[in-house]
PDB file of C-alpha atoms in Angstrom:
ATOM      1  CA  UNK A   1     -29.196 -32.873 -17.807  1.00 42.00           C
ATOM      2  CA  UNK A   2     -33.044 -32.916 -18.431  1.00 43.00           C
ATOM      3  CA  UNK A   3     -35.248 -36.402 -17.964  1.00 47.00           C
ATOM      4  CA  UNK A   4     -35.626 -38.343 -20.908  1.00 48.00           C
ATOM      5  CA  UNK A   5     -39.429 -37.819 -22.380  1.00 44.00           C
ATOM      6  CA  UNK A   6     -41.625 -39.908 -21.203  1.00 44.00           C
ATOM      7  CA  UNK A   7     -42.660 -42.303 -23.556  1.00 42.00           C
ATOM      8  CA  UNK A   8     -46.101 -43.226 -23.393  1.00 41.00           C
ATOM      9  CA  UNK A   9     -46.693 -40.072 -24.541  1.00 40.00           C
ATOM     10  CA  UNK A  10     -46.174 -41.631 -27.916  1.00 40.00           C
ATOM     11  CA  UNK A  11     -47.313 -45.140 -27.252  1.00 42.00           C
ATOM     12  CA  UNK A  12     -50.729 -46.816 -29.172  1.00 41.00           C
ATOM     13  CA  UNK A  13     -52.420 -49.864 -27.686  1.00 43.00           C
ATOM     14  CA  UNK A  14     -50.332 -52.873 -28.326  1.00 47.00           C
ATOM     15  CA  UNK A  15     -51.561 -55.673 -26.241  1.00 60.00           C
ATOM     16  CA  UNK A  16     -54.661 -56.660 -24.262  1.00 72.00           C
ATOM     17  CA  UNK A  17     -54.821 -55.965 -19.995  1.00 87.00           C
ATOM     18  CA  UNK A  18     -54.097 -59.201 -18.112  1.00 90.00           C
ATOM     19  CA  UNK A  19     -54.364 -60.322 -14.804  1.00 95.00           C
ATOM     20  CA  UNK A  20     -50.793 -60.298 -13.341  1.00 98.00           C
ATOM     21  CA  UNK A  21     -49.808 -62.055 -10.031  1.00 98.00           C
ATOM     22  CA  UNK A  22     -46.921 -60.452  -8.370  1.00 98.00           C
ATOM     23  CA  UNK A  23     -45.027 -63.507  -5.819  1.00 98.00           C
ATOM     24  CA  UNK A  24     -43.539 -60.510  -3.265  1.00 96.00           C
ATOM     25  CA  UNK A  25     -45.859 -57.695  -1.621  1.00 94.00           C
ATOM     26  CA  UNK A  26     -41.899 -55.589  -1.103  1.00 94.00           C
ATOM     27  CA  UNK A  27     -40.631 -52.384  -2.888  1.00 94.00           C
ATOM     28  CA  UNK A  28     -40.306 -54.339  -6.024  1.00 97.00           C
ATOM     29  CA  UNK A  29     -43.515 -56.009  -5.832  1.00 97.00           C
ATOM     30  CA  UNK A  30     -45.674 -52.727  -4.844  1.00 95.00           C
ATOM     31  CA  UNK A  31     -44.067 -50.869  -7.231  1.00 96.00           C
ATOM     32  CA  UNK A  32     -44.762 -52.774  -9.806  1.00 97.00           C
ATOM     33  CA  UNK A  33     -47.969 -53.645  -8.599  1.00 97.00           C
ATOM     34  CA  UNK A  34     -48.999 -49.578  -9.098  1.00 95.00           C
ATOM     35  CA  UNK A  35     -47.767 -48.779 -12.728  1.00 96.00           C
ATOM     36  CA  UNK A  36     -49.152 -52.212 -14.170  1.00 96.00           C
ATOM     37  CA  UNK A  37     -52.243 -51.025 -12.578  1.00 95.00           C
ATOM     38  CA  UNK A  38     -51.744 -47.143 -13.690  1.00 94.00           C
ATOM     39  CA  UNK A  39     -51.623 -48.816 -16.860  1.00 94.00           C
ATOM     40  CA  UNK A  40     -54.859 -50.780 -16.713  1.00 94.00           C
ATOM     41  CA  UNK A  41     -53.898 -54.627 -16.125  1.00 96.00           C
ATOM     42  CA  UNK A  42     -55.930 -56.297 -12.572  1.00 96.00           C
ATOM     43  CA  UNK A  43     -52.915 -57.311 -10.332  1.00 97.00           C
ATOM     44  CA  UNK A  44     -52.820 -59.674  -7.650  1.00 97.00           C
ATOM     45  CA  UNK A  45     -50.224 -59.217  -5.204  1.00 97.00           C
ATOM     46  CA  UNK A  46     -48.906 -62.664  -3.521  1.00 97.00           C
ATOM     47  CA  UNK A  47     -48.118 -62.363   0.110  1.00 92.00           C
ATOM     48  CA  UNK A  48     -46.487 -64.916   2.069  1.00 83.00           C
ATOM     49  CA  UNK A  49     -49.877 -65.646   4.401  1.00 70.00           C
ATOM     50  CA  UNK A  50     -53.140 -63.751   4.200  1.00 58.00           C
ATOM     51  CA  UNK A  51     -51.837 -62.292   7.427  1.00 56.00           C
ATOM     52  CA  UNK A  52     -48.706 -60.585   6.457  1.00 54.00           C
ATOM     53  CA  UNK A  53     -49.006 -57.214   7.369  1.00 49.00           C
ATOM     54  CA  UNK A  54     -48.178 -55.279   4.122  1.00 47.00           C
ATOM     55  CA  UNK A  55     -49.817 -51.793   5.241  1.00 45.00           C
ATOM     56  CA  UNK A  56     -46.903 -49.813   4.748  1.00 39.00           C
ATOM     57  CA  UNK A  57     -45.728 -50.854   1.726  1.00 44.00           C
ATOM     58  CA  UNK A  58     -48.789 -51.391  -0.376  1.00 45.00           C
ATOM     59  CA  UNK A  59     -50.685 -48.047   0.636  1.00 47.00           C
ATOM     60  CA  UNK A  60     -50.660 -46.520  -3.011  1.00 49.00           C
ATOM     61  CA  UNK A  61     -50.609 -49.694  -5.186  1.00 60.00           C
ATOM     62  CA  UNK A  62     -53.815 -48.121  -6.975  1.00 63.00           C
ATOM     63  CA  UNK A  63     -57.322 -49.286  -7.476  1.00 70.00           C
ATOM     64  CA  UNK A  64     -57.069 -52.532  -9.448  1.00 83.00           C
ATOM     65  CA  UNK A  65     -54.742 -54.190  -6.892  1.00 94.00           C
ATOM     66  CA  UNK A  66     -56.110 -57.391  -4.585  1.00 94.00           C
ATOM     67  CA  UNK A  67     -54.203 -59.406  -2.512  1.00 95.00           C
ATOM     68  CA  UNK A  68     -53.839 -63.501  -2.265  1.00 96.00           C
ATOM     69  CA  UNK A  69     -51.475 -65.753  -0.481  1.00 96.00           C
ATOM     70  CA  UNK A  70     -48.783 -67.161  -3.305  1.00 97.00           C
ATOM     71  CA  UNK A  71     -50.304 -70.229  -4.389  1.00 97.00           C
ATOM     72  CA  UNK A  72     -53.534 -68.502  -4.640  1.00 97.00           C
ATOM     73  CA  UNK A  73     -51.567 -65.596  -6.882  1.00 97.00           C
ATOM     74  CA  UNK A  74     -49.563 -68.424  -8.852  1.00 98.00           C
ATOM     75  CA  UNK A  75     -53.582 -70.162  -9.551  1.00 97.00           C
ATOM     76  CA  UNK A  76     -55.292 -67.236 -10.786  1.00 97.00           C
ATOM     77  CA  UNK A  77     -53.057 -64.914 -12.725  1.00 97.00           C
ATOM     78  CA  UNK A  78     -52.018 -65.320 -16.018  1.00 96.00           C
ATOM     79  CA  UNK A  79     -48.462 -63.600 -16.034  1.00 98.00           C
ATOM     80  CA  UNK A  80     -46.414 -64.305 -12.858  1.00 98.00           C
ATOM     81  CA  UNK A  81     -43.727 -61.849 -11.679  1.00 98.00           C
ATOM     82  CA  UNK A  82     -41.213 -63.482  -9.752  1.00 98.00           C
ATOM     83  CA  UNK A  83     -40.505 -60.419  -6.887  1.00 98.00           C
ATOM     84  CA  UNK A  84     -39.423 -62.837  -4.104  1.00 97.00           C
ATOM     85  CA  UNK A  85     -35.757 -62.901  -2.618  1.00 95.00           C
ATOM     86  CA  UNK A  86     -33.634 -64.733  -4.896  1.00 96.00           C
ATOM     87  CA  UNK A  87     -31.491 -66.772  -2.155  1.00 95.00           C
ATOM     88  CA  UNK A  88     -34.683 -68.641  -1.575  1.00 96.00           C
ATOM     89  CA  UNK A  89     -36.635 -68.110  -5.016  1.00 97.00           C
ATOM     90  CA  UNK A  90     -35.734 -71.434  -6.178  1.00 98.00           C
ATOM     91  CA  UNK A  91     -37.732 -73.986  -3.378  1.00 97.00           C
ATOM     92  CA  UNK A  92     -40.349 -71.366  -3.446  1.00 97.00           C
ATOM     93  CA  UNK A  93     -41.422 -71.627  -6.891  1.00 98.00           C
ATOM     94  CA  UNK A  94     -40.786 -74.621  -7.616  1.00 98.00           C
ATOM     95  CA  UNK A  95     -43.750 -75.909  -5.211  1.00 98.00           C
ATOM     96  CA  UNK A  96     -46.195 -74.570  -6.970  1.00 98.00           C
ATOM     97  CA  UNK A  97     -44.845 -76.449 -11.087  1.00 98.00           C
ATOM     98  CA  UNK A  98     -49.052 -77.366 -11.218  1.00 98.00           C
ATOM     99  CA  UNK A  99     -49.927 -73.654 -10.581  1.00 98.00           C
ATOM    100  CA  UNK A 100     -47.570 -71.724 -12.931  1.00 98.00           C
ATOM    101  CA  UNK A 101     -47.867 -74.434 -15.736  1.00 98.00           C
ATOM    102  CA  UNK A 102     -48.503 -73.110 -18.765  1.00 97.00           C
ATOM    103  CA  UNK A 103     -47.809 -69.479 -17.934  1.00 98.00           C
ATOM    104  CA  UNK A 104     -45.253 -67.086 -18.098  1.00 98.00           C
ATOM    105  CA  UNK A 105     -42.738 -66.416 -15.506  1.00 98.00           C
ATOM    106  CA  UNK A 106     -41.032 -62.914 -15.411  1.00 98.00           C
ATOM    107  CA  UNK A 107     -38.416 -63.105 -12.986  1.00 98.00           C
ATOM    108  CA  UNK A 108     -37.110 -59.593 -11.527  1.00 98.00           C
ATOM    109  CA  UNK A 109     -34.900 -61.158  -8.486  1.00 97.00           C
ATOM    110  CA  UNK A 110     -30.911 -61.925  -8.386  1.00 96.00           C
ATOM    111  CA  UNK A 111     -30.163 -64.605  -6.369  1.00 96.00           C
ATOM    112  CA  UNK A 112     -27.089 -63.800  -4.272  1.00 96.00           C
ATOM    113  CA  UNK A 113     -25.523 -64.297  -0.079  1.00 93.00           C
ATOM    114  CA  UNK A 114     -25.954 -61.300   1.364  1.00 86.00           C
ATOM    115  CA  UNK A 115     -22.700 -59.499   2.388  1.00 83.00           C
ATOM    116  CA  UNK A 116     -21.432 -58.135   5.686  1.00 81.00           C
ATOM    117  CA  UNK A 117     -23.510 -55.126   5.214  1.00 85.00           C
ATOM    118  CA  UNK A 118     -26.735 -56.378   3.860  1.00 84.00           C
ATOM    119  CA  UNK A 119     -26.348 -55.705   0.880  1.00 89.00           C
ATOM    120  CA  UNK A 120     -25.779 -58.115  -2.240  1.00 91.00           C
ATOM    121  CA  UNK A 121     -22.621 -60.362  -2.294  1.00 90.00           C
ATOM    122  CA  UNK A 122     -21.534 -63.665  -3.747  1.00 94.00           C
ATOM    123  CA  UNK A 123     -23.966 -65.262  -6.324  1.00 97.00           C
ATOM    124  CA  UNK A 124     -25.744 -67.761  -5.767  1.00 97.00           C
ATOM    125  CA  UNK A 125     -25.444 -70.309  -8.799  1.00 97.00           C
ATOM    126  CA  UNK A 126     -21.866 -68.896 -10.289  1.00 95.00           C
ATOM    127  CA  UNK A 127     -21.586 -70.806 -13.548  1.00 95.00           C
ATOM    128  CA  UNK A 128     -25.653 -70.822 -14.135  1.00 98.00           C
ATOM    129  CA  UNK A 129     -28.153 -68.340 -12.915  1.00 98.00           C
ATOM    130  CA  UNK A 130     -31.701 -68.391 -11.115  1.00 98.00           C
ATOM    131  CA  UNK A 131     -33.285 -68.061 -14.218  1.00 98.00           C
ATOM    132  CA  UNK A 132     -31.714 -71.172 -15.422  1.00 98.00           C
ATOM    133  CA  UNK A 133     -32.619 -73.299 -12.084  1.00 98.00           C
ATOM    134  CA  UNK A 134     -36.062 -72.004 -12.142  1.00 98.00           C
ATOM    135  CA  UNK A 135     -36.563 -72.875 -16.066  1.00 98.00           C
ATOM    136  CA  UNK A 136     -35.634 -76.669 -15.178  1.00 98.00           C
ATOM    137  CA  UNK A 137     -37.564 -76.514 -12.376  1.00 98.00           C
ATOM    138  CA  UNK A 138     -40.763 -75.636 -13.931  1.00 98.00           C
ATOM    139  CA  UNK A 139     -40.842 -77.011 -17.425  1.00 98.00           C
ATOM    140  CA  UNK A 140     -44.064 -76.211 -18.245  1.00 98.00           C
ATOM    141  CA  UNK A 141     -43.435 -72.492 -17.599  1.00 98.00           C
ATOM    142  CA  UNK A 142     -42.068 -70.141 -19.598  1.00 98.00           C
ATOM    143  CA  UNK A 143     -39.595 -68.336 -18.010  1.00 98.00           C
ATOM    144  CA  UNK A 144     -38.177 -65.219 -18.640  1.00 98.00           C
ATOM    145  CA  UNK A 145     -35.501 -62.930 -17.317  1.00 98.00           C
ATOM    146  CA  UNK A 146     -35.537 -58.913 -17.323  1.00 98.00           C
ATOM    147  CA  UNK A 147     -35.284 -55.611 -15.128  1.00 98.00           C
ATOM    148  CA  UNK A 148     -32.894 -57.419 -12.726  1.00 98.00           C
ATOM    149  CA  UNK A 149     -29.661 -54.891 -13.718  1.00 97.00           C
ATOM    150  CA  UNK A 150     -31.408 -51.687 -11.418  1.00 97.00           C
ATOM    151  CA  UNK A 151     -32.476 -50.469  -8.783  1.00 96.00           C
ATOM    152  CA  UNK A 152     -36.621 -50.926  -8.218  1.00 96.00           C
ATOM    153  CA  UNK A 153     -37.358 -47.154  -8.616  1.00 96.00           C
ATOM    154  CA  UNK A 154     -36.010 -47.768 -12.578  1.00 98.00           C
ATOM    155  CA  UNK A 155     -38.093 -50.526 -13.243  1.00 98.00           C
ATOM    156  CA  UNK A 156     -41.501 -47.931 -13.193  1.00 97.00           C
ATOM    157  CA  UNK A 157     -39.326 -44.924 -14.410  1.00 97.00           C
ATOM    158  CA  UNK A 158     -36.278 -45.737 -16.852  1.00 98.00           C
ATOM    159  CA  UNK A 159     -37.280 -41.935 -18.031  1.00 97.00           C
ATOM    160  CA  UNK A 160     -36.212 -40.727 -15.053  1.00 96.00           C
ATOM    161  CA  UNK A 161     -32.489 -41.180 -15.731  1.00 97.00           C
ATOM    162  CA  UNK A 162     -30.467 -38.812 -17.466  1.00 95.00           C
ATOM    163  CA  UNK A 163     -29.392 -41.593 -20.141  1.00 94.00           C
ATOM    164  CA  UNK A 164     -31.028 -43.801 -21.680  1.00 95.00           C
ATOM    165  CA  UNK A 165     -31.275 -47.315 -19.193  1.00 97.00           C
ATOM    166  CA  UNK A 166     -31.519 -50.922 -20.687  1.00 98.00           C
ATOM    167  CA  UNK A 167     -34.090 -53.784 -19.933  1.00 98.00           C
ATOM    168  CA  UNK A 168     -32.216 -56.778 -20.661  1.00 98.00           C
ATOM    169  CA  UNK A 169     -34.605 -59.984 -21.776  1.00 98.00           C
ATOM    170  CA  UNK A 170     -33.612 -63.345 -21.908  1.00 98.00           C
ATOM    171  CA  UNK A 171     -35.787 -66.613 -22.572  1.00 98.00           C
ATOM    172  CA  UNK A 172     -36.234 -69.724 -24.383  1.00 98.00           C
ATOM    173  CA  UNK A 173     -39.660 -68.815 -26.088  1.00 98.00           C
ATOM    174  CA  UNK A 174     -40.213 -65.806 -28.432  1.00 98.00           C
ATOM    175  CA  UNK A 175     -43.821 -65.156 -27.819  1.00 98.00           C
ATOM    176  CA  UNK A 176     -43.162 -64.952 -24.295  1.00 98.00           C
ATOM    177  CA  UNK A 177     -40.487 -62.384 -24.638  1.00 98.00           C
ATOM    178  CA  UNK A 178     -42.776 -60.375 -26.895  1.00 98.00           C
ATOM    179  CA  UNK A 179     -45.495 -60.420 -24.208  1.00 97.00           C
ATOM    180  CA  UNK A 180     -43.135 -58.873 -21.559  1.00 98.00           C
ATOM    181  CA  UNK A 181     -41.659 -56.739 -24.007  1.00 98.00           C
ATOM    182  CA  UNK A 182     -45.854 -55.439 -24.109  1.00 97.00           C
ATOM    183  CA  UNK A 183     -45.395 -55.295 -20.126  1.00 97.00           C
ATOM    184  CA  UNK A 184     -42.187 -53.313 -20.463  1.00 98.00           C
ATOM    185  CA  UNK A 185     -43.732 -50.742 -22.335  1.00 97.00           C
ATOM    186  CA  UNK A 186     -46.490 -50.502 -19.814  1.00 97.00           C
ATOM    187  CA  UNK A 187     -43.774 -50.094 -17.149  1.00 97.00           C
ATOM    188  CA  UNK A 188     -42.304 -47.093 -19.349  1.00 97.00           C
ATOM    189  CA  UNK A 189     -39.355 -48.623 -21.879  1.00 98.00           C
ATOM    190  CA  UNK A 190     -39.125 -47.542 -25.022  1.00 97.00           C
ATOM    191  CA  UNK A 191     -38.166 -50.573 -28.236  1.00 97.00           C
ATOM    192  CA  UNK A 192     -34.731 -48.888 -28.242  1.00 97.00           C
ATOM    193  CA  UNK A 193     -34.380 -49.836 -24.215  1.00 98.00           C
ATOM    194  CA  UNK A 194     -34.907 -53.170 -24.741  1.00 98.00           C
ATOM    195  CA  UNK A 195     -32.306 -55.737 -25.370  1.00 98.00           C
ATOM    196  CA  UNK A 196     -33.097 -59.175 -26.006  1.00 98.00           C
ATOM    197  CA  UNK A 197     -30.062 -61.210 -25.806  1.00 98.00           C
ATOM    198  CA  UNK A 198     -31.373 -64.304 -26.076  1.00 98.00           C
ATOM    199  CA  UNK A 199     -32.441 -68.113 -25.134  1.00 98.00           C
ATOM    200  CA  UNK A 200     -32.377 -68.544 -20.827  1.00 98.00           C
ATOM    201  CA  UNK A 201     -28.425 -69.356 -20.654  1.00 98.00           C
ATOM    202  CA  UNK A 202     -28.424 -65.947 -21.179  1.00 98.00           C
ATOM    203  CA  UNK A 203     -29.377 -64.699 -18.036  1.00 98.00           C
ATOM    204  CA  UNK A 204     -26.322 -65.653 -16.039  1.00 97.00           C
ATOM    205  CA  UNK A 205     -24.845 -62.615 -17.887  1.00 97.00           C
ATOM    206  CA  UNK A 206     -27.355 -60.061 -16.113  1.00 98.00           C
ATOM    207  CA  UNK A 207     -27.373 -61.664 -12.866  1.00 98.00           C
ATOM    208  CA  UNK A 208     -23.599 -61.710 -12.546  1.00 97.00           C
ATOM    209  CA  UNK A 209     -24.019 -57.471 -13.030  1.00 96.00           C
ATOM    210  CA  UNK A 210     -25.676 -57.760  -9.565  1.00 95.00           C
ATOM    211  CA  UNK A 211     -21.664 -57.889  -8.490  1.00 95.00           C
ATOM    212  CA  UNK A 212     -21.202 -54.253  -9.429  1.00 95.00           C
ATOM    213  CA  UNK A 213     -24.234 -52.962  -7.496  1.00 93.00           C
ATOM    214  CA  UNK A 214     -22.847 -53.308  -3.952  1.00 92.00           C
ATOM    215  CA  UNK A 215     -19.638 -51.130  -4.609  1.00 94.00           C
ATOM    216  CA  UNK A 216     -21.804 -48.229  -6.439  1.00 93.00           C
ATOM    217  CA  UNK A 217     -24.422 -48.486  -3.500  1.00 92.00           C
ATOM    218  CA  UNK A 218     -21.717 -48.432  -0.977  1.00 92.00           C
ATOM    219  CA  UNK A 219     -20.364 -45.325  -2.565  1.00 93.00           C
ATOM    220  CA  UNK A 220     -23.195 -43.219  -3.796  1.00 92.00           C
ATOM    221  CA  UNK A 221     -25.934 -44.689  -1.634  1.00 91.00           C
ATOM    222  CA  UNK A 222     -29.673 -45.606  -3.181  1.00 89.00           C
ATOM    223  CA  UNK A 223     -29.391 -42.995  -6.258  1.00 93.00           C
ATOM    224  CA  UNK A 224     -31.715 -44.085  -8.898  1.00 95.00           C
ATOM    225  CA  UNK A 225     -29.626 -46.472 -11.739  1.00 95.00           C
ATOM    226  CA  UNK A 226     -29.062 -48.732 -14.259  1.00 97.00           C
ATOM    227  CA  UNK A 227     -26.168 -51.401 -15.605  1.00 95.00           C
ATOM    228  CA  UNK A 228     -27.088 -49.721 -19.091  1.00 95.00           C
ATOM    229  CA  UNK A 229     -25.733 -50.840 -22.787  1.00 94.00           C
ATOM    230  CA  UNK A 230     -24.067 -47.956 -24.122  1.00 91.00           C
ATOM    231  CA  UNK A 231     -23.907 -47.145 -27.613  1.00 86.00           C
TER     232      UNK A 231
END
């Protein structure tokens, strides 16, 4: 079956480049990192120390791409991205409440044990989510969930699937979800992708598809896809 078209193709200026600070210098941090940049935003990319060696992994994160240590990242940007292992997410964030005051949190992670294997297993706050925690954590922030239901290679490319994949949002404030819906679109998603299901409670939903990732993995291996809404 043929890609999907891509769809900037068809996409007009919609909202104004920011300065976005990635927490995580990974594959899901350095990819991101590149197509926000691709797309014309400055990103910072928040490493763990100013000496974490990062070489490897950040080699084509593209032109408009500096590196800080976290707090510095959490300081200066004005859009966080929350790239960090989820497991430990929580303490991590939460020390720096005076930095990412006032800003918008996208978090990308799931926070789950790791299994046997490595891979994903039991979650981490069954009955709530790490969306939730980090929303109570940080008050003053404006949390919001998406683009935790795929694999990292989706989150720059949903047109690279042969159906259509979805970018589930969920968050208590509306303008904040409309400003990462204007980030999704940088990243690639077309409107009819996105699927805002509503306030923060809503985010134990997505994390809890983290659960079906392992068995597909284990099966198929790291094939590029999504826990999609069909309809």
């Amino acid at each position: 079956m043929p890609a999907l078209p891509h769809p900037t193709r068809h996409r007009k200026e919609h909202h104004r480049m920011a300065t976005i600070g990635i927490l995580g210098a990974g594959r899901v941090g350095t990819n991101l990192a590149g197509k926000l940049s691709e797309a014309g935003h400055h990103v910072i990319l928040g490493r763990r120390s100013p000496t974490e060696d990062t070489t490897a992994a950040t080699g084509g994160t593209g032109p408009r791409v500096s590196f800080a240590d976290q707090r510095t990242t959490a300081r200066t940007a004005e859009i966080v991205i929350n790239a960090t292992p989820g497991d430990s997410a929580l303490d991590r964030l939460a020390s720096l409440r005076t930095e990412l005051a006032g800003k918008i949190l996208v978090d990308v992670s799931n926070a789950t044990l790791d299994a046997a294997d490595g891979l994903p297993g039991a979650l981490c706050y069954p009955g709530s989510s790490l969306a939730e925690k980090l929303q109570a954590a940080l008050p003053d922030t404006h949390v919001v969930k998406t683009l935790n239901t795929m694999l990292f290679m989706v989150m720059t490319a949903p047109e690279t699937l042969a159906t259509p994949p979805t970018a589930y949002l969920s968050g208590n404030d509306e303008r904040a979800k409309k400003t990462v819906t204007g980030l999704l679109r940088d990243l690639g998603w077309q409107p009819a992708w996105i699927e805002d299901l509503g306030d923060i409670t809503t985010a134990r939903a997505t994390e809890a598809m983290i659960l079906v990732v392992p068995p597909v993995l284990r099966r198929r291996g790291f094939e590029p896809f999504a826990v999609s809404l069909a309809r």
